[in-house]
Structures are given as C-alpha cells and as structure tokens.
Protein backbone atom coordinates (compact mmCIF):
# COMPACT_ATOMS: atom_id res chain seq x y z
CA MET A 1 -109.69 -68.72 180.35
CA ASN A 2 -110.95 -70.11 177.04
CA PRO A 3 -112.09 -73.74 176.82
CA PRO A 4 -109.84 -76.10 174.79
CA ASP A 5 -110.47 -76.80 171.11
CA LEU A 6 -111.90 -80.29 170.64
CA ARG A 7 -112.07 -82.02 167.26
CA VAL A 8 -113.42 -85.42 166.24
CA GLY A 9 -112.06 -87.18 163.17
CA MET A 10 -113.25 -90.34 161.48
CA GLY A 11 -111.27 -92.47 159.06
CA HIS A 12 -112.11 -95.47 156.92
CA ASP A 13 -110.14 -97.64 154.52
CA THR A 14 -110.76 -100.78 152.46
CA HIS A 15 -108.31 -103.01 150.60
CA ARG A 16 -108.65 -106.15 148.52
CA LEU A 17 -107.06 -109.37 149.76
CA GLU A 18 -104.51 -111.09 147.50
CA MET A 19 -102.80 -114.47 147.83
CA GLY A 20 -99.12 -114.33 148.73
CA ARG A 21 -98.93 -110.76 150.06
CA PRO A 22 -97.93 -110.14 153.67
CA LEU A 23 -100.77 -109.09 155.97
CA VAL A 24 -100.00 -106.11 158.19
CA LEU A 25 -102.67 -104.66 160.49
CA GLY A 26 -101.97 -101.81 162.89
CA GLY A 27 -98.26 -102.15 162.21
CA VAL A 28 -98.28 -105.82 163.24
CA SER A 29 -97.52 -108.78 160.96
CA VAL A 30 -100.42 -111.23 160.97
CA GLU A 31 -99.99 -114.83 159.85
CA PHE A 32 -102.30 -115.47 156.90
CA ASP A 33 -101.95 -116.73 153.33
CA HIS A 34 -103.50 -113.53 151.94
CA GLY A 35 -102.41 -109.94 152.38
CA LEU A 36 -103.86 -106.58 151.50
CA ALA A 37 -103.25 -105.15 148.04
CA GLY A 38 -102.24 -101.52 147.70
CA HIS A 39 -99.59 -98.99 146.73
CA SER A 40 -98.01 -99.07 150.21
CA ASP A 41 -98.13 -102.06 152.56
CA ALA A 42 -101.94 -101.49 152.50
CA ASP A 43 -102.37 -101.53 156.29
CA VAL A 44 -106.08 -100.63 156.39
CA LEU A 45 -106.03 -99.85 160.10
CA LEU A 46 -103.15 -97.39 159.97
CA HIS A 47 -104.67 -95.79 156.86
CA ALA A 48 -107.98 -95.29 158.68
CA ILE A 49 -106.16 -93.76 161.66
CA ILE A 50 -104.20 -91.42 159.38
CA ASP A 51 -107.46 -90.24 157.79
CA ALA A 52 -109.05 -89.75 161.22
CA LEU A 53 -106.10 -87.66 162.46
CA LEU A 54 -105.96 -85.55 159.31
CA GLY A 55 -109.72 -85.05 159.34
CA ALA A 56 -109.86 -83.96 162.97
CA ALA A 57 -107.01 -81.50 162.41
CA GLY A 58 -108.63 -80.15 159.22
CA MET A 59 -105.66 -81.26 157.12
CA GLY A 60 -107.29 -83.20 154.29
CA ASP A 61 -106.92 -86.95 153.78
CA ILE A 62 -104.38 -89.69 153.18
CA GLY A 63 -104.73 -89.51 149.39
CA GLU A 64 -103.75 -85.85 149.41
CA GLU A 65 -100.91 -86.33 151.87
CA PHE A 66 -99.48 -89.57 150.42
CA PRO A 67 -100.83 -90.01 146.86
CA ASN A 68 -100.77 -93.52 145.41
CA THR A 69 -99.44 -91.99 142.19
CA ASP A 70 -96.19 -90.99 143.91
CA ALA A 71 -93.44 -93.61 143.50
CA GLN A 72 -91.79 -92.62 146.82
CA PHE A 73 -94.70 -94.24 148.66
CA ALA A 74 -94.66 -97.54 146.72
CA GLY A 75 -94.35 -100.38 149.23
CA ILE A 76 -93.77 -97.99 152.15
CA ASP A 77 -94.42 -99.14 155.69
CA SER A 78 -97.65 -97.44 156.75
CA ALA A 79 -96.18 -97.03 160.24
CA GLU A 80 -93.86 -94.46 158.67
CA LEU A 81 -96.85 -92.68 157.11
CA LEU A 82 -98.60 -92.61 160.49
CA LYS A 83 -95.49 -91.19 162.19
CA ARG A 84 -95.21 -88.43 159.57
CA THR A 85 -98.91 -87.63 159.91
CA TRP A 86 -98.77 -87.51 163.70
CA GLU A 87 -95.72 -85.19 163.56
CA LYS A 88 -97.65 -82.84 161.25
CA VAL A 89 -100.73 -82.88 163.49
CA ARG A 90 -98.62 -82.39 166.65
CA ALA A 91 -96.84 -79.43 165.00
CA GLU A 92 -100.22 -77.66 165.15
CA ARG A 93 -100.31 -78.32 168.94
CA TRP A 94 -102.98 -81.06 168.74
CA GLN A 95 -102.95 -83.79 171.37
CA LEU A 96 -104.75 -87.11 171.16
CA MET A 97 -107.43 -87.64 173.79
CA ASN A 98 -108.48 -91.06 172.49
CA LEU A 99 -108.41 -93.44 169.53
CA ASP A 100 -111.11 -96.05 168.93
CA CYS A 101 -110.79 -98.34 165.94
CA THR A 102 -112.35 -101.43 164.39
CA ILE A 103 -110.93 -103.93 161.90
CA HIS A 104 -113.49 -105.78 159.76
CA ALA A 105 -112.21 -109.17 158.52
CA GLN A 106 -113.80 -112.56 158.07
CA GLN A 107 -110.45 -114.32 158.35
CA PRO A 108 -108.03 -114.68 160.06
CA LYS A 109 -109.32 -114.50 163.60
CA LEU A 110 -107.81 -111.33 165.01
CA ALA A 111 -108.50 -111.77 168.73
CA PRO A 112 -104.98 -113.16 169.38
CA TYR A 113 -103.43 -110.12 167.64
CA LYS A 114 -105.49 -107.40 169.30
CA PRO A 115 -103.20 -106.90 172.35
CA GLN A 116 -100.15 -106.61 170.08
CA ILE A 117 -101.93 -104.17 167.74
CA HIS A 118 -103.11 -102.16 170.75
CA ARG A 119 -99.55 -101.84 172.09
CA ARG A 120 -98.12 -101.03 168.65
CA LEU A 121 -100.61 -98.19 168.06
CA ALA A 122 -99.77 -96.62 171.43
CA GLU A 123 -96.05 -96.98 170.64
CA LEU A 124 -96.34 -95.45 167.15
CA LEU A 125 -98.28 -92.46 168.49
CA GLY A 126 -96.25 -92.10 171.69
CA ILE A 127 -99.38 -92.21 173.85
CA ALA A 128 -100.60 -94.22 176.81
CA GLU A 129 -102.19 -97.56 175.99
CA ALA A 130 -105.26 -96.48 177.98
CA VAL A 131 -106.02 -93.94 175.23
CA VAL A 132 -106.31 -96.68 172.56
CA ASN A 133 -109.09 -99.19 171.89
CA VAL A 134 -109.00 -101.88 169.17
CA LYS A 135 -111.96 -104.00 168.10
CA ALA A 136 -112.24 -106.74 165.48
CA LYS A 137 -115.44 -107.81 163.72
CA THR A 138 -116.23 -110.40 161.08
CA GLY A 139 -118.33 -109.80 158.01
CA GLU A 140 -120.83 -112.49 159.07
CA HIS A 141 -120.24 -114.07 155.62
CA VAL A 142 -121.96 -111.08 153.96
CA GLY A 143 -120.50 -108.93 151.17
CA PRO A 144 -116.86 -108.71 150.11
CA ILE A 145 -115.57 -108.80 153.69
CA GLY A 146 -117.73 -111.79 154.60
CA ARG A 147 -116.61 -113.62 151.45
CA GLY A 148 -112.96 -113.01 152.37
CA GLU A 149 -112.32 -110.73 149.39
CA SER A 150 -111.36 -107.65 151.39
CA MET A 151 -110.80 -106.10 154.80
CA ASP A 152 -111.61 -102.66 156.06
CA ALA A 153 -111.06 -100.56 159.12
CA THR A 154 -112.61 -97.54 160.76
CA ALA A 155 -111.06 -95.19 163.29
CA VAL A 156 -112.35 -92.30 165.37
CA VAL A 157 -110.08 -89.88 167.19
CA LEU A 158 -110.67 -87.01 169.58
CA LEU A 159 -108.02 -84.29 169.40
CA TRP A 160 -107.68 -81.33 171.74
CA ARG A 161 -105.45 -78.31 172.12
CA GLU A 162 -105.35 -75.42 174.50
CA ASN A 163 -107.13 -72.37 173.18
CA SER A 164 -105.00 -69.28 173.62
C-alpha cells in the first residue's frame, strides 16, 4: 500500500480599511465603522484560505481563479468563492486534514467573533470544527495594521488524498 499524498498550502491577503464599508471576516459580519476595500467583499481571511487551498493542491492562486478585472466577481460574497474553490480542490480527491489561520487587526477586538468565525469556516468547508483553528492578533500599533489602515490574514492548510 502506498502512503497518502500530503500537501501543505499557505495563503496570505491584505486589504485597506475604508470608512463606511461593511466588515466581513471569515464569512461573519463584524460590527465596525470601517470595512475592507476590494473588488469582492474583501474578506481577507477567506481570501487567505482560498490561496492556501489552491496552493496546496497545486492549482495557482486566487488572482488567477477569480481575477479582480472580471466584473462577475465585483462585490461577490467571498464565501461563494471559497465554496467554488473547495469544490474544485475536492474534485481532485483532496481532503482537508487541518486549517490554521490568523487575522491581524488593530481594531476591532476580534476575540468575541472568533467562535462564530470558527463555526462558519467549518460550515463553509463541510468539515468538523476540530479541524479548524482561528487566531487574532493586533499590530501592536506598528505599521499599517497597527495604525488601523489595513488588516491581513494568513492561513495554512494540510491536504491529503489516498495514493492509488
């Protein structure tokens, strides 16, 4: 019997904060007077996860899959982009062993939202909550994140599939 294929993928995304836009992180609406600017809903966490999944599966990146020059993706819910990505990855028989992700934001405090984001990620991917971990960090008042100008997120996934 051959050992399973294992692949690690890492994703990262950064977006500027703008007054008056809704803030969506991990598919969850977060109360704040600023939101993330972007072609879609600019959910940095879901974008980082999409990149991690695509990278682990050897399928490119979010910009290739969902270009910000394509009008069909203007204002789209990033949860839909994640679902499409996961379907594509699953079609190649990949399964998700774990997802570990971090949101970097000076404000708002994300601790109250972490359980909701955690549950939403598991729901969107159709996986057990035990497979998902969500962390939130501040920018310690350093750089664009620390000054409240932007947010970013990183995600690492481990995919596996049976080797035939």
